[in-house]
XYZ file of C-alpha atoms in Angstrom:
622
model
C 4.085 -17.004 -7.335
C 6.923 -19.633 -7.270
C 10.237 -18.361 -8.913
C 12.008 -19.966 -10.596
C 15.547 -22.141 -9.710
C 19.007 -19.430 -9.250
C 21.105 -18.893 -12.195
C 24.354 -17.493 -12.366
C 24.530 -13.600 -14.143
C 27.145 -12.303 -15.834
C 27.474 -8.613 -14.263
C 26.638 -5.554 -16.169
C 29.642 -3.408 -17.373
C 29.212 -1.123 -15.231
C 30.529 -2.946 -11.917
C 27.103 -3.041 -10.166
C 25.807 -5.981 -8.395
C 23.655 -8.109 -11.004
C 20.157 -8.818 -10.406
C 19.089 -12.360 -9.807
C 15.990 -14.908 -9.072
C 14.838 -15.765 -5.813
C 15.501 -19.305 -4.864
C 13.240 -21.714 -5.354
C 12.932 -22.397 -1.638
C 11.526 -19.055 -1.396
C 7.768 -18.375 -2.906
C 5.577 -15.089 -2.574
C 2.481 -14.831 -4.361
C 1.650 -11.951 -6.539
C -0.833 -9.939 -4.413
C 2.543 -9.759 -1.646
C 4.678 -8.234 -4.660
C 2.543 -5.755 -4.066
C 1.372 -5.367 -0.911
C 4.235 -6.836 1.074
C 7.179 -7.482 -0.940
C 7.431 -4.737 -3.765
C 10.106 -2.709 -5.468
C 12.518 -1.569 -2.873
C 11.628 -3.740 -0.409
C 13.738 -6.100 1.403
C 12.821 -10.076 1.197
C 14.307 -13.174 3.247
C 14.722 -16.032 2.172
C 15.545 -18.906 4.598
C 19.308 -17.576 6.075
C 19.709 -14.955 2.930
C 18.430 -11.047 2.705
C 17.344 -9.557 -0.309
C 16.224 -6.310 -1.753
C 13.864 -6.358 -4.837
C 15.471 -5.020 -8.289
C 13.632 -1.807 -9.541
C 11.642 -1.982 -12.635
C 14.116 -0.162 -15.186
C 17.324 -2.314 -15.042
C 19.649 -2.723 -18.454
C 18.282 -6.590 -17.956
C 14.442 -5.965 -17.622
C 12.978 -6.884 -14.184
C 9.787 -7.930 -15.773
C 9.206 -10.282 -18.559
C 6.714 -9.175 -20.876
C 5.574 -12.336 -21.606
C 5.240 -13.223 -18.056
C 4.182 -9.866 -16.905
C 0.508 -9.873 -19.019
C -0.986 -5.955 -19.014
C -3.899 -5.085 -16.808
C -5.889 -1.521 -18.647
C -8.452 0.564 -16.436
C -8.212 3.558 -17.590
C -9.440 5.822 -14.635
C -6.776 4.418 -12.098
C -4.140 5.333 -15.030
C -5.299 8.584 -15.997
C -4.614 9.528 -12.316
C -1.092 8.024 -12.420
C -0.139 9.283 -15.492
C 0.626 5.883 -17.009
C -0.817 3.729 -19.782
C -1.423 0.427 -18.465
C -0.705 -1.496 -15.862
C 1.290 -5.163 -15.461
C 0.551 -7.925 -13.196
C 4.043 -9.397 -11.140
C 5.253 -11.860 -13.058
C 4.087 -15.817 -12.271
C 6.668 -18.063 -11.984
C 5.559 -21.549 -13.557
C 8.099 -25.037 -13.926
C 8.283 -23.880 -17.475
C 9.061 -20.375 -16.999
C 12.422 -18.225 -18.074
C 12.137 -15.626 -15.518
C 10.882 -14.915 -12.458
C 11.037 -11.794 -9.931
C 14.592 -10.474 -9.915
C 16.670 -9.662 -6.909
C 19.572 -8.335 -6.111
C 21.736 -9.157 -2.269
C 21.064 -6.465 0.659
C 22.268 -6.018 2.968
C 26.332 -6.825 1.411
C 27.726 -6.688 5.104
C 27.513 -10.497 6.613
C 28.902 -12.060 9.646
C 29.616 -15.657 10.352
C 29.154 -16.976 13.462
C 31.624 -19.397 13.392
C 34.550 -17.098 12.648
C 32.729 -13.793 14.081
C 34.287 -11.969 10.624
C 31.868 -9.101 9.802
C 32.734 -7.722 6.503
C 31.062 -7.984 2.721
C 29.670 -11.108 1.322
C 32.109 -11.804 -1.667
C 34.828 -11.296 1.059
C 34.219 -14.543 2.292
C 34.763 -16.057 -0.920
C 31.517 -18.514 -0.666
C 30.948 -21.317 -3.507
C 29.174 -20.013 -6.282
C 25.250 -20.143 -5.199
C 25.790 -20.249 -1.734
C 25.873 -18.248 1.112
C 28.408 -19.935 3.395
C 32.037 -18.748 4.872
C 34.496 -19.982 2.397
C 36.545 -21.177 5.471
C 34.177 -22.371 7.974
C 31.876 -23.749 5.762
C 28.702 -22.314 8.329
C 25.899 -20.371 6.829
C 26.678 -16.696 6.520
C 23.725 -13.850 8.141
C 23.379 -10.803 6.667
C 22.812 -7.710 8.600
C 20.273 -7.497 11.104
C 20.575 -3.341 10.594
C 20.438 -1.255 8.163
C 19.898 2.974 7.660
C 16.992 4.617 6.104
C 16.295 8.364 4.898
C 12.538 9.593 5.143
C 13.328 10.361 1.079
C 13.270 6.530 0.412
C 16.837 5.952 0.310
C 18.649 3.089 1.703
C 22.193 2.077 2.886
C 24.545 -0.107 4.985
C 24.735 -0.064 8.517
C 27.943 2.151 8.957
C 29.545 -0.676 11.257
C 33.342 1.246 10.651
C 32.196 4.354 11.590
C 30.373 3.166 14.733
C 33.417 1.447 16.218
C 35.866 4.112 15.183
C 33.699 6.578 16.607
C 36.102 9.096 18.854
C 35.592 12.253 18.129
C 39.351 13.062 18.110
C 40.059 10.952 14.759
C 39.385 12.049 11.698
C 36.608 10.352 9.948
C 38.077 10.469 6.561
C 41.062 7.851 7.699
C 38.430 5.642 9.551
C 38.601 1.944 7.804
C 42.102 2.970 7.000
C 43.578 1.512 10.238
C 44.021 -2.101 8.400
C 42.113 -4.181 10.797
C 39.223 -6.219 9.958
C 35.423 -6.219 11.863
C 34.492 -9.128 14.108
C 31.013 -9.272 15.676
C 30.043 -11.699 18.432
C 27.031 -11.849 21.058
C 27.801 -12.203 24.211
C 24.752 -13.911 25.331
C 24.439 -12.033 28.619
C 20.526 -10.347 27.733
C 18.635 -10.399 24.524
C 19.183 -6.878 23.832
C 21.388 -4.349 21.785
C 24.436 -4.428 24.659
C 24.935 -8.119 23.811
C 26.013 -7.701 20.192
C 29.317 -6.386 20.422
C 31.476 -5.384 17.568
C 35.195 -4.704 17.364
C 38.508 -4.206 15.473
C 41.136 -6.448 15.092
C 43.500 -3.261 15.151
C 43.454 -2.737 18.784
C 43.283 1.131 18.601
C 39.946 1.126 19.306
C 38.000 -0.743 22.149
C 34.981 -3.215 21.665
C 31.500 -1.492 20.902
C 28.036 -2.572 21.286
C 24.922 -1.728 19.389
C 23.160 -0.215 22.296
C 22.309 3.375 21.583
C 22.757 2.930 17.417
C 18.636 3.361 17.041
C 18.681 6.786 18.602
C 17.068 9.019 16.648
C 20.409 11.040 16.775
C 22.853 8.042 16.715
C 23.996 8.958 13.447
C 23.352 12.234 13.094
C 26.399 12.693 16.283
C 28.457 10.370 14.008
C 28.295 13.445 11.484
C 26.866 10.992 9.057
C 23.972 11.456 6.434
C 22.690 9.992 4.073
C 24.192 9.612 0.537
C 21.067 9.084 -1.474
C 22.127 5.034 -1.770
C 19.556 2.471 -3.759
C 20.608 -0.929 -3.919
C 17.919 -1.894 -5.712
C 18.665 -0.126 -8.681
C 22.096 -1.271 -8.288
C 24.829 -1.565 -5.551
C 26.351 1.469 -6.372
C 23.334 3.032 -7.725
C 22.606 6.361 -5.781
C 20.525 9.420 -5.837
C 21.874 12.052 -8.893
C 20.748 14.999 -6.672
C 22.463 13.934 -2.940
C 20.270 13.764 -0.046
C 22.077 14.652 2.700
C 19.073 13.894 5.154
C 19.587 12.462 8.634
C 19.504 8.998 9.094
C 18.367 6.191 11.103
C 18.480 2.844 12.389
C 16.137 -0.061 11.510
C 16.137 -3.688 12.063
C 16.133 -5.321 8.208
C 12.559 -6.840 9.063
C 11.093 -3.567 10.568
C 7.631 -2.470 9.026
C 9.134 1.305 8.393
C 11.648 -0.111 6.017
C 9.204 -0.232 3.465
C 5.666 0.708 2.947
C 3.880 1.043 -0.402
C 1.998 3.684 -1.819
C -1.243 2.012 -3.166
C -3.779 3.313 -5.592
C -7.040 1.844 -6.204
C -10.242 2.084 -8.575
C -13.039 0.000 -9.084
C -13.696 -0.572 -12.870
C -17.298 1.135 -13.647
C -19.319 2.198 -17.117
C -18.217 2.976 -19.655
C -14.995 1.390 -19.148
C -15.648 -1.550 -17.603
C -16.585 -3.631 -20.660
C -12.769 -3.753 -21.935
C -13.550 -2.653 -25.862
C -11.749 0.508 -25.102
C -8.528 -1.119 -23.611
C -7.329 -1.374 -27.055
C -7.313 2.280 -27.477
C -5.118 2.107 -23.735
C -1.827 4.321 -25.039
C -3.585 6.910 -27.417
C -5.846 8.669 -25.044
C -3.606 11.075 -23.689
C -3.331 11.825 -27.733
C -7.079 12.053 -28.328
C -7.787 14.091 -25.083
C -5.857 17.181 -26.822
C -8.471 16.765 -30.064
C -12.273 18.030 -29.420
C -13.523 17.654 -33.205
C -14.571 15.137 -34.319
C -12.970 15.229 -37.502
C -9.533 15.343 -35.798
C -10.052 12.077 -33.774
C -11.425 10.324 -36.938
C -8.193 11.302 -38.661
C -6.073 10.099 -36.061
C -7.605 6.458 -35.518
C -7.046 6.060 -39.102
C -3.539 6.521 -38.754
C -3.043 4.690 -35.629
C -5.209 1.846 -36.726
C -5.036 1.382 -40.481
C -9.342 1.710 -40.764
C -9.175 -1.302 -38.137
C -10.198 0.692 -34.721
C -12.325 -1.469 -32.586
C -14.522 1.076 -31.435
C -16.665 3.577 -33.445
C -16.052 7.291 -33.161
C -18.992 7.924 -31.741
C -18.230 5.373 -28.958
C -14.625 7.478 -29.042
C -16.261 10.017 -28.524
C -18.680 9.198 -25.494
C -15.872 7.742 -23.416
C -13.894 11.229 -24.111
C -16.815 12.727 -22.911
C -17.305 10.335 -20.065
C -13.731 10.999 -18.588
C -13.875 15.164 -19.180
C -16.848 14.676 -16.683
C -14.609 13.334 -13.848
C -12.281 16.022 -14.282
C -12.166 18.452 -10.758
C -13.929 22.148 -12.066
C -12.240 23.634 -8.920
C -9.228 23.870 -10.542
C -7.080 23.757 -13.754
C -4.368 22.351 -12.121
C -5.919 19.883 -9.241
C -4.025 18.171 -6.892
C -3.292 14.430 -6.898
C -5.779 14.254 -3.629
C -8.634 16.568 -5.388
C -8.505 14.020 -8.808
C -8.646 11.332 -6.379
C -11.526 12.498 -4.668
C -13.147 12.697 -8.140
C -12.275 9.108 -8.410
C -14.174 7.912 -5.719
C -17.217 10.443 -6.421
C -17.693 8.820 -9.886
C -17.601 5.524 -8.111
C -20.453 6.573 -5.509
C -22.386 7.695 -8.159
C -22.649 4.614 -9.951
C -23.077 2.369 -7.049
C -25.896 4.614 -6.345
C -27.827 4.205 -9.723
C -26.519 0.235 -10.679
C -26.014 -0.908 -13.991
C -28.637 -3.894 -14.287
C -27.056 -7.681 -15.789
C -29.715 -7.916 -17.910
C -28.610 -4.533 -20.179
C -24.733 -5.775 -20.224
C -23.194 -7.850 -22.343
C -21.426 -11.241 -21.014
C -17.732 -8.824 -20.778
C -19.387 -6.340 -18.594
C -17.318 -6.416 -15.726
C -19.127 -3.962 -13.054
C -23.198 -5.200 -12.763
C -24.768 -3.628 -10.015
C -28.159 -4.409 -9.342
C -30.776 -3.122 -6.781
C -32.269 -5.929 -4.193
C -35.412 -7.588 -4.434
C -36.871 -7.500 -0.862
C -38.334 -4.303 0.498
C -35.705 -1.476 1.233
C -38.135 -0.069 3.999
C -37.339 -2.526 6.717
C -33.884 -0.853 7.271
C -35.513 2.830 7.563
C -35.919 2.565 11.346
C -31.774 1.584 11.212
C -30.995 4.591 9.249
C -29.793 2.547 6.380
C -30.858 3.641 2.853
C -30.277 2.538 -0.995
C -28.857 -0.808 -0.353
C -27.310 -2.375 -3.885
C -26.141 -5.741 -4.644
C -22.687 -5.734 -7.006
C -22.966 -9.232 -8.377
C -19.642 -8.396 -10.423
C -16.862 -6.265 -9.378
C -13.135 -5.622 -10.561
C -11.028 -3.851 -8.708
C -7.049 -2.481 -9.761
C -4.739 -1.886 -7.045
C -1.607 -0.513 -8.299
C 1.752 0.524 -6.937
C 2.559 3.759 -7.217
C 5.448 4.223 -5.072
C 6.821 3.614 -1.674
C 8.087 4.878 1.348
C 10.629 4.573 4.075
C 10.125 5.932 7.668
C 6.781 7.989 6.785
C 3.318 6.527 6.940
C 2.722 5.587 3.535
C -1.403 6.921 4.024
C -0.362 10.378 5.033
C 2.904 10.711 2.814
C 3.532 13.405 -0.068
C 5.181 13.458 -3.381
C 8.660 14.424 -2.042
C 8.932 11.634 0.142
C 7.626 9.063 -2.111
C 10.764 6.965 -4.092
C 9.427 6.264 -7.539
C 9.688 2.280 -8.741
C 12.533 3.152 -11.257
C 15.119 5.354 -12.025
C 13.526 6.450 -15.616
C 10.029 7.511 -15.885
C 7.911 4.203 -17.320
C 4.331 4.350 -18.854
C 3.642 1.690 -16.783
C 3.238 0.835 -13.213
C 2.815 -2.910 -11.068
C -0.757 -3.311 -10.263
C -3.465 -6.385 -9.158
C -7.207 -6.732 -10.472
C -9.150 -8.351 -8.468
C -12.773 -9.894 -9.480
C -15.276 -10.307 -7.220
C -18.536 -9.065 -5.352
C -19.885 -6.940 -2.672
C -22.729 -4.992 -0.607
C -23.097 -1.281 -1.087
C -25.152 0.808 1.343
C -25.860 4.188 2.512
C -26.736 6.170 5.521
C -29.616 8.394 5.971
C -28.707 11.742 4.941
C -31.435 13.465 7.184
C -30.778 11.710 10.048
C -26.949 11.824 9.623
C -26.909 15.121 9.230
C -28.411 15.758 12.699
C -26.708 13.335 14.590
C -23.566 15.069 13.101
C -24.123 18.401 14.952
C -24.359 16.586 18.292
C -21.554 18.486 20.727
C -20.812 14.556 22.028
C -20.107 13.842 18.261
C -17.733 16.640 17.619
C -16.234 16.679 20.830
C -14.722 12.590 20.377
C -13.802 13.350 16.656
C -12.340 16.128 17.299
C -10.246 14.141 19.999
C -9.130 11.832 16.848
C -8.938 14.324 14.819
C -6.058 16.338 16.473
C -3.618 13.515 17.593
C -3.778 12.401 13.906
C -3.224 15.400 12.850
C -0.960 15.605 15.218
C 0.617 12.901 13.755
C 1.057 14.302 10.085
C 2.734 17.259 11.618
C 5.239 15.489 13.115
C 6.231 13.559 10.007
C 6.013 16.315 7.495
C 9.172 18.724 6.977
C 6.829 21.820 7.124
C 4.404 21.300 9.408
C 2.323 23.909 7.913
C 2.217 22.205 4.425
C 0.810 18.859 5.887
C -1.526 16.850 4.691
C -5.286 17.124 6.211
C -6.754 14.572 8.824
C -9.552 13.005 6.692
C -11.189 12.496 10.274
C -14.719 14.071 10.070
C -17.800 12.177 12.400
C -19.338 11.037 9.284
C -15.863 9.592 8.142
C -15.296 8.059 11.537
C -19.031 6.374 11.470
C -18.813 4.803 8.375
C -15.519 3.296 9.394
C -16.471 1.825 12.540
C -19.585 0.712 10.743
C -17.693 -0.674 8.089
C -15.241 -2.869 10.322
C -18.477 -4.162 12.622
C -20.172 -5.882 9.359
C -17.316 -7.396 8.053
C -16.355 -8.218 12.088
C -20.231 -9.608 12.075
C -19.968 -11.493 8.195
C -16.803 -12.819 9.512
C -19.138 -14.853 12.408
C -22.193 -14.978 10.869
C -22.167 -15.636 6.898
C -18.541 -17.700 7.042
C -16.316 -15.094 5.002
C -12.602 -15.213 6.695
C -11.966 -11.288 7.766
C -9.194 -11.271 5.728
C -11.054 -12.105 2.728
C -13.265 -9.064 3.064
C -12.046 -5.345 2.235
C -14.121 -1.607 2.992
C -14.263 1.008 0.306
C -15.297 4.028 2.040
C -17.335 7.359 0.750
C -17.484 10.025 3.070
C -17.598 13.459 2.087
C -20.215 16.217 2.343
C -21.962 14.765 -0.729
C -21.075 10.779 -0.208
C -22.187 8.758 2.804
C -21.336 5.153 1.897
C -19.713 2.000 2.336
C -19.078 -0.751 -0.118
C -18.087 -3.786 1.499
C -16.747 -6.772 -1.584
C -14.141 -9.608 -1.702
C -10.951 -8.670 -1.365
C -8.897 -11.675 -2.480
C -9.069 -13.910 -5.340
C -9.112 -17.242 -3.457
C -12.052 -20.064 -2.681
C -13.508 -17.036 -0.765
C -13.641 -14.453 -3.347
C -16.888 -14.695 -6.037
C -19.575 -16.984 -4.832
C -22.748 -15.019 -4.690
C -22.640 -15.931 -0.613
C -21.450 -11.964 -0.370
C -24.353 -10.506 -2.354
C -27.074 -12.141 -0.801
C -26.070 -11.028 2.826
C -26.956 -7.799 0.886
C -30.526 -8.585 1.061
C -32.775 -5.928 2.802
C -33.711 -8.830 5.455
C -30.618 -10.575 5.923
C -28.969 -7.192 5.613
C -31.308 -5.789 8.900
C -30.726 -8.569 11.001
C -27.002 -8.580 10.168
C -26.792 -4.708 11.315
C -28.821 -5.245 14.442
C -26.257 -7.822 15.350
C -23.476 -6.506 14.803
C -24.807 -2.793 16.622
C -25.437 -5.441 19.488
C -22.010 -6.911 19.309
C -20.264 -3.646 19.462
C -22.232 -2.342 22.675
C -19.673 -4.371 24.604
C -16.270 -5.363 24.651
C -14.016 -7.882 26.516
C -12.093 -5.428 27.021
C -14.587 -2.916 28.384
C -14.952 -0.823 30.346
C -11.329 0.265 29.599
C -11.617 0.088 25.585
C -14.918 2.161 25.930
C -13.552 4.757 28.421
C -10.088 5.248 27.169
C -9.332 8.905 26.489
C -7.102 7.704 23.780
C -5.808 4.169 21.879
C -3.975 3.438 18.911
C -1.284 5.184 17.600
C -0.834 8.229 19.667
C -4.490 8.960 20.105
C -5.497 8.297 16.999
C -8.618 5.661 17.692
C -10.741 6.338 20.932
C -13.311 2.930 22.186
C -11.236 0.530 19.497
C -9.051 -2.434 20.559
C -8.190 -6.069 18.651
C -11.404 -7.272 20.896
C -13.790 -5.060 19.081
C -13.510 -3.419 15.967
C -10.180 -3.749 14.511
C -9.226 -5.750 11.374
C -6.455 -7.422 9.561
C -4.249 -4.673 7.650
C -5.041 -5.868 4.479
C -8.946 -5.020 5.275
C -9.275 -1.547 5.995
C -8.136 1.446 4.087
C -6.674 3.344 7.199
C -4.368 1.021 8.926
C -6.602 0.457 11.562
C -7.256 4.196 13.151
C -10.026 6.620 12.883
C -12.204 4.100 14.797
C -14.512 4.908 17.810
C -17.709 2.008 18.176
C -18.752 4.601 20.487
C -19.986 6.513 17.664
C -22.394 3.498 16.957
C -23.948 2.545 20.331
C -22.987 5.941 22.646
C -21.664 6.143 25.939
C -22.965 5.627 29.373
C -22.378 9.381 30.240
C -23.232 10.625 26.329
C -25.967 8.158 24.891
C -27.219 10.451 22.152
C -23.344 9.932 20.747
C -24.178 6.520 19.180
C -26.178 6.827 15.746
C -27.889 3.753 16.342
C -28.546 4.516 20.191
C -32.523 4.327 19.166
C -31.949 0.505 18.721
C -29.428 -0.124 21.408
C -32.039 1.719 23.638
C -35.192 -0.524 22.618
C-alpha cells in the first residue's frame, strides 16, 4: 500500500492534533496494517515518528470507497461485528490514504540540543526541521506505556526535576527550557544526558529510566493518554496504572490481537453476504413466517436467497453454538470455531458439487492413504481452494498479545463500530491427521508428560506473571498432543521450505488439538507469486506426502546445535520451548500461531536417555 502525497489539515475544533497521510516516501502494504503497523501503533518514516489514527475520528480514518468490505460471517459472529474492511490501498489516483497523526510531540535537534515539542521549533509547513538550524528534527527515542493499552510522553521534566524535596506540582514551572545531548563516551543510557537551562537542577542521564520502578518512585502513573485518537484524547475512566519505559521501536509497544477463520460451507459461496447486517435480526426469529416477513421488509420481495436457504444457514450457525453454556466465553466460541473447521476438513467438500464461487473445495487424494499408516498419519485431504479472514480485533501494550484478556485489550476506536480491519487471504493447503489409537498411547508415556509438563508450567508461569490476578489467568494450551502437532507442524513447512521451493514465510500452520481434534492444516499464507499454484496441494499426495514426513522426522533427529538444543532443560522464553532453537524447528513470526514456543522436536524423534518419547521413534529406530 503506497499512500498517498502529505496535505495540509485544517485542525478539528476541538484543539487536537489533526490526523494526516503518511508521506509518500513511506509505503506499508496492507497485510503490515495489520499485522505490523495497525491502529495504535507507532510507524517511522525516514527521520519522522508516527502513531496510527484510530478508526472513529470526526474525519473518517477509512475511506469507504477505498476501504472495500470483506463478509465471513463466522469470524464476525464471534466479534460481534457485521463485516469486515480491508486497509485502504493507496493508488496515484487516490483521495486518501492511511491517516496519521505525530507521536511522539517531544523532539530534539541535534544541532541546537533543544528538547521540547515539535511546533516549538516552528518548522516550515511539511517539514520536520529546527526552524533555526535548519537540521532534521528526531523525535523521541522513549516513550511510557500502561499494560491497559494506554500511551504517553516520556516525562523528560519530571525526570530532571526529580528531588524529592520539590514539589512536583511546580516542576516545569522553573522557566528554563530542556536540552539533550550525547556525550559519546559508551553506547548506552549514561551517554544521553538531559538538562535544564535553569541551573537549579544538575544534568541527568537516562540510565535507570527503564526500571520497572523508574516511574513508579517519580510518583507518576499513568493518565489513560491516546494519541491516536487525538493528542489530548485520554481515557474517560483514568487509569492510574504504573508505568514504564520503552524504546519507540520496541516490540511491547504494540502487539495486535488477531482473529482468524477459514471460510467453510455453507458460507463460503458468498450468496449470503448480502444478508451480512440482518442476521443478528433474524437469529432472534425461529418461525418461519417471521423471517419471511422480515426479508420482505428489508428487501422489497428482492432477497437473494430463498427462505429455505435462510433458513438452513440459521440452522447451520445455531449448530456451532457452545451447549456448555448460555453465556460462553470468547475462548469456548472460539474453540467452536475451530471444531467446525476440523470437521469439514475431515469430510471435504468435492469441486465437482460447487459452483465456480465456491470458495472452500476440499477434496480427498488420489493415491493410496495406506502408505502413511506405518507413520501414524491418517485422513490426508487436499484444499485446492482456501480463504482465510484475519481480522484485528484489538491490541495490546506490554502483555503478550496470545495470552492477553479483555481488560487489557485497547479497542480500535473510541465508539463501538460494527466493523472491524481484517485481510482475506486465498489460497491452498495440506490437511492431515494423526492416528488417534496410536496417539492416544504414546500420550500416556511418563517421558511424554514429564517434558510437557516442563513447558507447560514456565508458560504458565508466564501468564501468571502478566495477569493482575494470578488466579484468574488464562490456561497454558500446552497439552503433549498440542505440543506434537506443533513441532510437527513447523518440521513440514521447515522440510517444504527445502524440498518443494515454498519460502517459510509464505507458509502458515492452523492447528487442531483438543481431546476430539488431532490435526494440522498447513496452506499459503500470503497472497504473493507464492500463494495459489497447485505446487502446495500436490505435496499433499499420500506418496510425496510419506517421503516428505520421513525427511523431515530425519532432519529433526539432529541439530547444529545439538547436543545442547536437545539436552537443554529449558529454551525460549523463560522455559517455555525445551529441544527448539533457530537451527531446528523455529519459524518466521508470521508462520506459526504461538510466537514460536510450545516446541520440543524431542517429542518427534525421542531422546538418547527416553527413546519411547518421540512418536515417530519406530522410524527413527529402523
Amino acid at each position: 500500500m503506497t499512500p498517498p502525497p502529505s496535505r495540509r489539515r485544517r485542525s478539528a475544533t476541538d484543539g487536537t492534533a489533526p490526523a494526516r497521510n503518511l508521506p509518500r516516501r513511506g509505503t506499508v502494504r496492507r497485510a503490515q496494517v495489520i499485522n505490523t503497523y495497525g491502529v495504535g501503533s507507532l510507524i517511522a518514516v525516514d527521520h519522522e515518528s508516527f502513531v496510527v489514527s484510530g478508526l472513529d475520528e470526526a474525519d473518517h480514518s477509512w475511506r469507504k470507497d477505498e476501504s472495500p468490505v470483506v463478509h465471513e460471517r463466522r469470524l464476525a459472529r464471534l466479534l460481534d461485528v457485521d463485516f469486515f474492511r480491508l486497509p485502504p490501498a493507496s493508488e496515484d489516483n487516490s483521495k486518501d490514504g492511511l491517516r496519521v497523526r505525530r507521536f511522539p510531540l517531544m523532539h530534539s535537534c541535534p544541532e541546537c540540543n533543544d528538547l521540547q515539542p515539535h511546533r516549538d521549533f516552528a518548522p516550515p509547513a511539511g517539514r520536520s526541521v529546527c526552524g533555526t538550524c535548519e537540521v532534521d528534527l528526531v523525535p523521541s527515542r522513549f516513550v511510557v506505556a500502561c499494560e491497559a493499552g494506554h500511551l504517553d510522553e516520556f516525562p523528560y521534566w519530571q525526570w530532571v526535576h526529580r528531588s524529592t524535596d520539590r514539589d512536583s506540582a511546580r516542576i516545569g514551572r522553573c522557566g528554563g527550557k530542556l536540552r539533550m545531548r550525547a556525550t559519546g563516551r559508551t553506547s548506552s543510557l549514561r551517554s544521553i544526558v538531559i538538562s535544564c537551562t535553569c541551573g537549579q537542577v544538575p544534568d541527568v542521564s537516562m540510565e535507570g529510566s527503564f526500571r520497572r520502578n523508574a516511574l513508579k518512585d517519580l510518583r507518576l502513573t499513568c493518565r489513560g493518554a491516546r494519541p491516536w485518537l487525538g493528542s489530548s484524547a485520554t481515557d474517560p475512566a483514568g487509569c492510574g496504572l504504573p508505568l514504564r519505559t520503552l524504546q519507540r521501536g520496541s516490540s511491547s509497544v504494540w502487539q495486535p490481537v488477531l482473529k482468524s477463520a477459514l471460510s467453510i460451507p455453507p458460507w463460503s459461496s458468498g450468496r449470503a453476504d448480502p444478508l451480512a447486517e440482518h442476521w443478528p435480526a433474524l437469529r432472534q426469529f425461529t418461525d418461519p413466517e417471521h423471517i419471511r416477513i422480515y426479508l420482505q421488509g428489508a428487501f422489497q420481495g428482492n432477497c437473494p436467497l430463498s427462505l429455505d436457504e435462510v433458513m438452513d444457514l440459521l440452522d447451520a450457525e445455531r449448530e456451532e453454538d457452545p451447549e456448555a453454556d448460555k453465556t460462553p466465553s470468547f475462548d469456548h466460541r472460539y474453540r467452536a470455531l475451530r471444531n467446525k473447521e476440523y470437521e469439514r476438513l475431515r469430510s471435504g467438500n468435492d469441486e465437482s458439487d460447487q459452483s465456480r464461487d465456491e470458495q472452500f473445495v476440499c477434496e480427498t487424494p488420489l493415491g493410496d492413504p495406506s502408505v502413511l499408516q506405518p507413520l501414524g498419519i491418517a485422513g490426508p485431504m487436499l484444499v485446492k481452494k482456501l480463504r482465510e479472514v484475519r481480522a484485528l480485533k484489538a491490541f495490546t501494550r506490554l502483555v503478550d498479545a496470545e495470552s492477553t484478556t479483555d481488560p487489557k485489550e485497547m479497542p480500535l476506536s473510541e465508539k463501538p463500530l460494527r466493523w472491524l480491519p481484517a485481510m482475506e487471504v486465498r489460497g491452498e493447503g495440506v490437511f492431515l491427521r494423526l492416528d488417534e489409537s496410536r496417539l492416544d498411547t504414546w500420550e500416556k508415556a511418563p517421558a511424554v508428560a514429564a517434558r510437557v509438563e516442563r513447558m507447560r508450567t514456565a508458560h504458565q508461569r508466564m501468564l501468571e506473571q502478566r495477569a493482575d490476578d494470578p488466579s484468574r489467568a488464562v490456561s497454558s494450551p500446552a497439552t503433549p498432543r498440542m505440543v506434537l502437532l506443533h513441532t510437527l507442524a513447523h518440521v513440514l513447512i521447515n522440510e517444504w521450505s527445502l524440498e518443494a521451493g515454498y519460502p517459510s514465510a509464505s507458509l502458515r500452520e492452523r492447528l487442531y488439538a483438543a481431546d476430539d481434534m488431532a490435526g494440522i492444516l498447513i496452506y499459503t499464507a500470503t497472497s504473493d507469486s507464492a500463494g495459489s499454484l497447485g505446487g502446495l496441494v500436490a505435496q499433499g499426495e499420500p506418496e510425496h506426502l510419506a517421503v516428505t514426513v520421513r525427511s523431515a522426522i530425519r532432519r529433526a533427529e539432529w541439530c547444529s546445535s545439538d547436543p545442547l538444543c536437545m539436552e537443554a532443560e529449558a529454551a525460549g522464553s523463560i522455559g517455555t520451548n525445551l529441544a527448539a532453537c533457530h537451527a531446528c524447528v523455529m519459524l518466521p513470526e508470521t508462520s506459526c500461531e504461538h510466537n514460536n514456543i510450545l516446541l520440543d522436536r524431542a517429542l518427534l524423534v525421542g531422546t538418547p536417555d527416553e527413546p519411547s518419547a518421540g512418536f515417530f521413534q519406530q522410524m527413527t529406530a529402523g
